[in-house]
Short mmCIF file of C-alpha atoms in Angstrom, two decimals:
data_model
loop_
_atom_site.label_atom_id
_atom_site.label_comp_id
_atom_site.label_asym_id
_atom_site.label_seq_id
_atom_site.Cartn_x
_atom_site.Cartn_y
_atom_site.Cartn_z
CA MET A 1 77.68 57.96 83.14
CA LEU A 2 81.37 57.45 82.67
CA TYR A 3 83.87 57.74 85.52
CA TRP A 4 87.42 58.59 84.78
CA ILE A 5 90.24 57.32 86.98
CA SER A 6 93.16 59.63 87.05
CA PRO A 7 96.73 58.24 86.81
CA VAL A 8 97.34 59.35 90.40
CA GLU A 9 94.39 57.36 91.68
CA LEU A 10 95.53 54.34 89.65
CA VAL A 11 99.05 54.47 91.02
CA THR A 12 97.76 54.96 94.56
CA GLY A 13 95.51 51.94 94.24
CA GLU A 14 98.31 49.79 92.94
CA SER A 15 100.60 51.01 95.73
CA MET A 16 98.06 50.16 98.41
CA GLY A 17 97.67 46.70 96.95
CA TYR A 18 101.44 46.24 96.94
CA VAL A 19 101.76 47.47 100.54
CA SER A 20 98.93 45.22 101.64
CA GLY A 21 100.53 42.21 99.98
CA PHE A 22 103.95 43.08 101.42
CA GLY A 23 102.42 43.40 104.88
CA GLU A 24 100.86 39.97 104.64
CA LYS A 25 104.17 38.50 103.51
CA LEU A 26 105.98 40.27 106.36
CA VAL A 27 103.53 38.88 108.92
CA SER A 28 103.97 35.40 107.43
CA MET A 29 107.75 35.75 107.56
CA VAL A 30 107.66 36.87 111.21
CA GLN A 31 105.33 34.01 112.10
CA ALA A 32 107.52 31.49 110.24
CA HIS A 33 110.61 32.86 111.99
CA ARG A 34 108.89 32.54 115.38
CA GLU A 35 107.82 28.98 114.62
CA ASN A 36 111.33 28.11 113.46
CA ALA A 37 112.77 29.58 116.65
CA GLU A 38 110.32 27.56 118.77
CA LEU A 39 111.10 24.37 116.85
CA ARG A 40 114.84 25.02 117.15
CA GLU A 41 114.44 25.52 120.91
CA LYS A 42 112.54 22.25 121.21
CA VAL A 43 115.18 20.43 119.17
CA LEU A 44 117.96 21.90 121.35
CA LYS A 45 116.10 20.92 124.53
CA ALA A 46 115.58 17.38 123.22
CA SER A 47 119.25 17.18 122.26
CA LEU A 48 120.28 18.44 125.71
CA LEU A 49 118.04 15.90 127.45
CA GLU A 50 119.47 13.11 125.31
CA THR A 51 123.02 14.26 126.09
CA GLN A 52 122.26 14.46 129.81
CA TYR A 53 120.65 11.01 129.73
CA ASN A 54 123.63 9.49 127.93
CA GLU A 55 126.02 11.16 130.37
CA LEU A 56 124.04 9.84 133.34
CA VAL A 57 124.04 6.32 131.89
CA GLN A 58 127.80 6.49 131.30
CA GLU A 59 128.42 7.97 134.76
CA ASN A 60 126.33 5.29 136.44
CA ALA A 61 128.20 2.58 134.52
CA ARG A 62 131.52 4.14 135.51
CA LEU A 63 130.51 4.34 139.17
CA ARG A 64 129.29 0.74 139.17
CA GLY A 65 132.59 -0.22 137.61
CA LEU A 66 134.39 1.47 140.48
CA LEU A 67 132.40 -0.66 142.88
CA ASN A 68 132.86 -3.80 140.79
CA LEU A 69 129.11 -4.41 140.96
CA ASN A 70 126.74 -5.86 138.39
CA ASP A 71 123.36 -4.56 137.27
CA SER A 72 121.46 -6.90 139.62
CA VAL A 73 122.54 -4.92 142.68
CA PRO A 74 119.49 -2.86 143.78
CA PHE A 75 121.04 0.61 144.08
CA THR A 76 122.53 3.40 142.05
CA ALA A 77 125.69 5.39 142.71
CA GLN A 78 126.55 9.01 142.10
CA SER A 79 129.58 11.16 142.73
CA ALA A 80 129.57 14.18 145.03
CA ARG A 81 132.03 16.78 146.29
CA VAL A 82 132.74 17.87 149.83
CA VAL A 83 131.69 21.54 149.97
CA GLY A 84 132.04 22.25 153.68
CA ARG A 85 132.38 21.08 157.25
CA ASP A 86 129.72 21.08 159.92
CA PRO A 87 130.61 23.96 162.29
CA LEU A 88 129.01 22.07 165.20
CA ASN A 89 130.87 18.85 164.41
CA TRP A 90 133.90 20.05 162.47
CA THR A 91 136.02 16.89 162.51
CA HIS A 92 133.28 14.28 162.17
CA ALA A 93 130.80 15.56 159.55
CA VAL A 94 131.01 17.04 156.03
CA TRP A 95 128.51 18.70 153.72
CA LEU A 96 128.09 17.37 150.16
CA ASN A 97 126.71 19.01 147.01
CA ARG A 98 124.00 16.37 146.50
CA GLY A 99 120.61 16.20 148.20
CA LEU A 100 117.01 15.06 148.04
CA ASN A 101 116.63 16.41 144.50
CA ASP A 102 119.41 14.03 143.42
CA GLY A 103 117.81 11.01 145.07
CA VAL A 104 119.99 11.06 148.19
CA ARG A 105 118.34 9.74 151.34
CA ARG A 106 119.26 9.39 154.99
CA ASP A 107 121.58 6.49 155.83
CA SER A 108 122.91 6.26 152.26
CA PRO A 109 126.50 4.91 152.45
CA VAL A 110 129.26 7.33 151.51
CA LEU A 111 132.56 6.11 150.03
CA ALA A 112 135.80 7.86 149.14
CA VAL A 113 137.05 7.51 145.57
CA GLY A 114 140.40 8.31 144.01
CA PRO A 115 143.63 6.84 142.61
CA MET A 116 144.34 3.39 143.98
CA ASP A 117 147.56 2.73 145.90
CA SER A 118 148.24 -0.20 143.57
CA GLY A 119 148.34 2.15 140.61
CA ALA A 120 145.43 0.31 138.96
CA GLY A 121 143.57 3.53 138.17
CA GLU A 122 140.63 5.09 139.97
CA GLY A 123 138.53 3.14 142.44
CA VAL A 124 136.76 3.01 145.77
CA ARG A 125 139.31 3.66 148.49
CA GLY A 126 137.06 2.97 151.45
CA LEU A 127 133.98 3.71 153.52
CA VAL A 128 133.66 7.28 154.80
CA GLY A 129 130.34 7.16 156.64
CA ARG A 130 126.64 7.62 155.95
CA ILE A 131 124.20 10.42 155.15
CA SER A 132 122.69 11.83 158.35
CA GLU A 133 120.77 14.86 157.03
CA CYS A 134 119.34 15.91 153.65
CA SER A 135 118.04 19.11 152.12
CA GLY A 136 117.03 19.80 148.54
CA ASN A 137 120.50 20.22 147.05
CA ALA A 138 122.85 19.26 149.87
CA SER A 139 123.38 16.56 152.46
CA LYS A 140 125.49 15.96 155.54
CA ALA A 141 127.64 12.86 155.88
CA LEU A 142 128.46 11.58 159.36
CA LEU A 143 132.00 10.21 159.32
CA MET A 144 132.92 6.82 160.80
CA SER A 145 134.95 8.47 163.52
CA ASP A 146 131.92 10.17 165.07
CA PRO A 147 130.87 8.59 168.41
CA LEU A 148 127.33 8.22 167.03
CA SER A 149 128.61 6.16 164.09
CA SER A 150 128.66 2.36 164.07
CA VAL A 151 129.11 -0.09 161.19
CA ALA A 152 128.64 -3.86 161.16
CA VAL A 153 131.90 -5.32 159.84
CA SER A 154 133.67 -8.60 159.24
CA ILE A 155 137.26 -9.79 159.08
CA PRO A 156 137.43 -11.93 155.92
CA ARG A 157 140.61 -13.79 156.88
CA ILE A 158 138.96 -15.42 159.90
CA GLY A 159 135.27 -14.89 159.05
CA GLU A 160 134.56 -13.07 162.30
CA LEU A 161 132.00 -10.33 162.81
CA GLY A 162 132.33 -7.14 164.83
CA LEU A 163 131.13 -3.57 165.14
CA ALA A 164 133.22 -0.61 163.98
CA GLN A 165 132.54 2.16 166.49
CA GLY A 166 133.61 5.79 166.24
CA GLN A 167 135.54 7.01 169.27
CA GLY A 168 136.12 10.62 168.24
CA SER A 169 139.82 10.66 167.41
CA TYR A 170 139.95 7.00 166.38
CA ILE A 171 137.80 3.95 165.51
CA THR A 172 137.59 0.56 167.20
CA VAL A 173 136.17 -2.81 166.20
CA GLU A 174 134.15 -4.03 169.17
CA TYR A 175 132.65 -7.38 170.29
CA LEU A 176 135.31 -9.74 168.99
CA GLU A 177 135.35 -13.10 170.78
CA LEU A 178 137.96 -13.65 173.49
CA THR A 179 139.28 -16.50 171.38
CA SER A 180 139.42 -14.30 168.29
CA GLN A 181 142.41 -14.83 166.01
CA ALA A 182 142.24 -11.23 164.76
CA GLN A 183 145.64 -9.65 164.43
CA PRO A 184 147.20 -6.36 163.25
CA GLY A 185 147.11 -6.02 159.48
CA ASP A 186 143.84 -7.90 159.03
CA THR A 187 141.53 -6.34 156.44
CA VAL A 188 138.09 -5.19 157.60
CA VAL A 189 135.04 -4.86 155.33
CA THR A 190 131.33 -4.23 155.83
CA SER A 191 129.38 -7.37 156.75
CA GLY A 192 126.06 -6.35 155.18
CA GLN A 193 124.20 -6.81 158.46
CA GLY A 194 121.99 -4.03 159.74
CA GLY A 195 120.50 -3.10 156.36
CA VAL A 196 122.46 0.14 155.86
CA PHE A 197 125.74 -0.87 154.21
CA PRO A 198 126.04 -3.59 151.55
CA ALA A 199 128.58 -6.32 152.26
CA GLY A 200 132.18 -6.15 151.11
CA LEU A 201 132.88 -2.41 151.19
CA PRO A 202 136.46 -1.69 152.32
CA VAL A 203 136.60 -0.18 155.81
CA GLY A 204 140.24 -0.43 156.92
CA THR A 205 142.83 -2.62 158.62
CA LEU A 206 143.44 -3.57 162.25
CA SER A 207 146.37 -1.83 163.89
CA HIS A 208 146.13 -3.11 167.46
CA VAL A 209 144.15 -5.85 169.28
CA GLU A 210 143.38 -5.87 173.01
CA VAL A 211 140.88 -7.05 175.62
CA SER A 212 138.16 -4.50 176.37
CA PRO A 213 136.57 -3.83 179.79
CA SER A 214 133.36 -5.46 178.50
CA GLY A 215 135.07 -8.85 178.41
CA PHE A 216 135.38 -9.01 174.63
CA ARG A 217 138.43 -8.43 172.52
CA ARG A 218 138.52 -5.26 170.51
CA ALA A 219 140.84 -3.79 167.92
CA VAL A 220 141.86 -0.32 166.85
CA LEU A 221 140.94 0.27 163.22
CA LYS A 222 142.99 2.26 160.74
CA PRO A 223 140.51 3.55 158.10
CA SER A 224 141.21 2.83 154.44
CA VAL A 225 141.10 6.58 153.79
CA SER A 226 142.09 9.70 155.67
CA LEU A 227 138.68 10.93 156.80
CA GLY A 228 139.95 14.47 157.26
CA GLY A 229 141.23 14.71 153.70
CA VAL A 230 138.22 13.44 151.76
CA ARG A 231 137.31 15.67 148.80
CA GLU A 232 135.33 13.47 146.36
CA VAL A 233 132.90 10.77 147.41
CA LEU A 234 130.48 8.24 146.04
CA ILE A 235 126.94 8.06 147.45
CA LEU A 236 125.07 4.77 147.21
CA ASN A 237 121.34 5.30 146.83
CA MET A 238 120.00 2.08 148.26
CA ALA A 239 116.72 0.55 147.02
CA ARG A 240 114.59 -0.17 150.05
CA ALA A 241 111.45 -2.22 150.26
CA LYS A 242 109.49 0.74 151.60
CA ASP A 243 110.39 2.97 148.61
#
């Protein structure tokens, strides 16, 4: 028996084949486009991570340069901005825009940075205080002027040690020997004792020396920076044996 295929049936068959083939190509094109988009996203993410890494390396090198430290020193440094004041301790504590997620920990030293008075560019102007509280993305820095703040210091000119103690509206250097040769204008730096602050960080200069009721000599300290005007700081993330 012979079967005849009409022209209409032939055309319809060819059309269905064409549509089927076009559909397969369309699906392949959509899939290829999706794969290309996913690959492009991965490439962009990798590029972003590489850029962020390079920026972090450069920033860390810049911050170490500010501190004049070499790579053997066991801590990293990162910049932060003052974003607020503590309402319960307005004049002696500031909030910073770095926290636990950035590697900041309690007792991390906080330094002020900015243009140097000598005109030699940007650098560390002086010690501000230490981190007293941390949350995920913020931290509170206790300023040196706070009565709860104390810093082990030394006077390089005479090699004498003392303790910089916050007095609220001013700072004193306590426990100087009665025979101390400390005098106004002497530079004061951190001594490195106590395990919180590394040695050699600028603290301030002596403005007045007197005998304290405790039987020691003490001096009034003029900080290297205006603690009330600090806007940008440097946080030292110290490497501790327990970490």
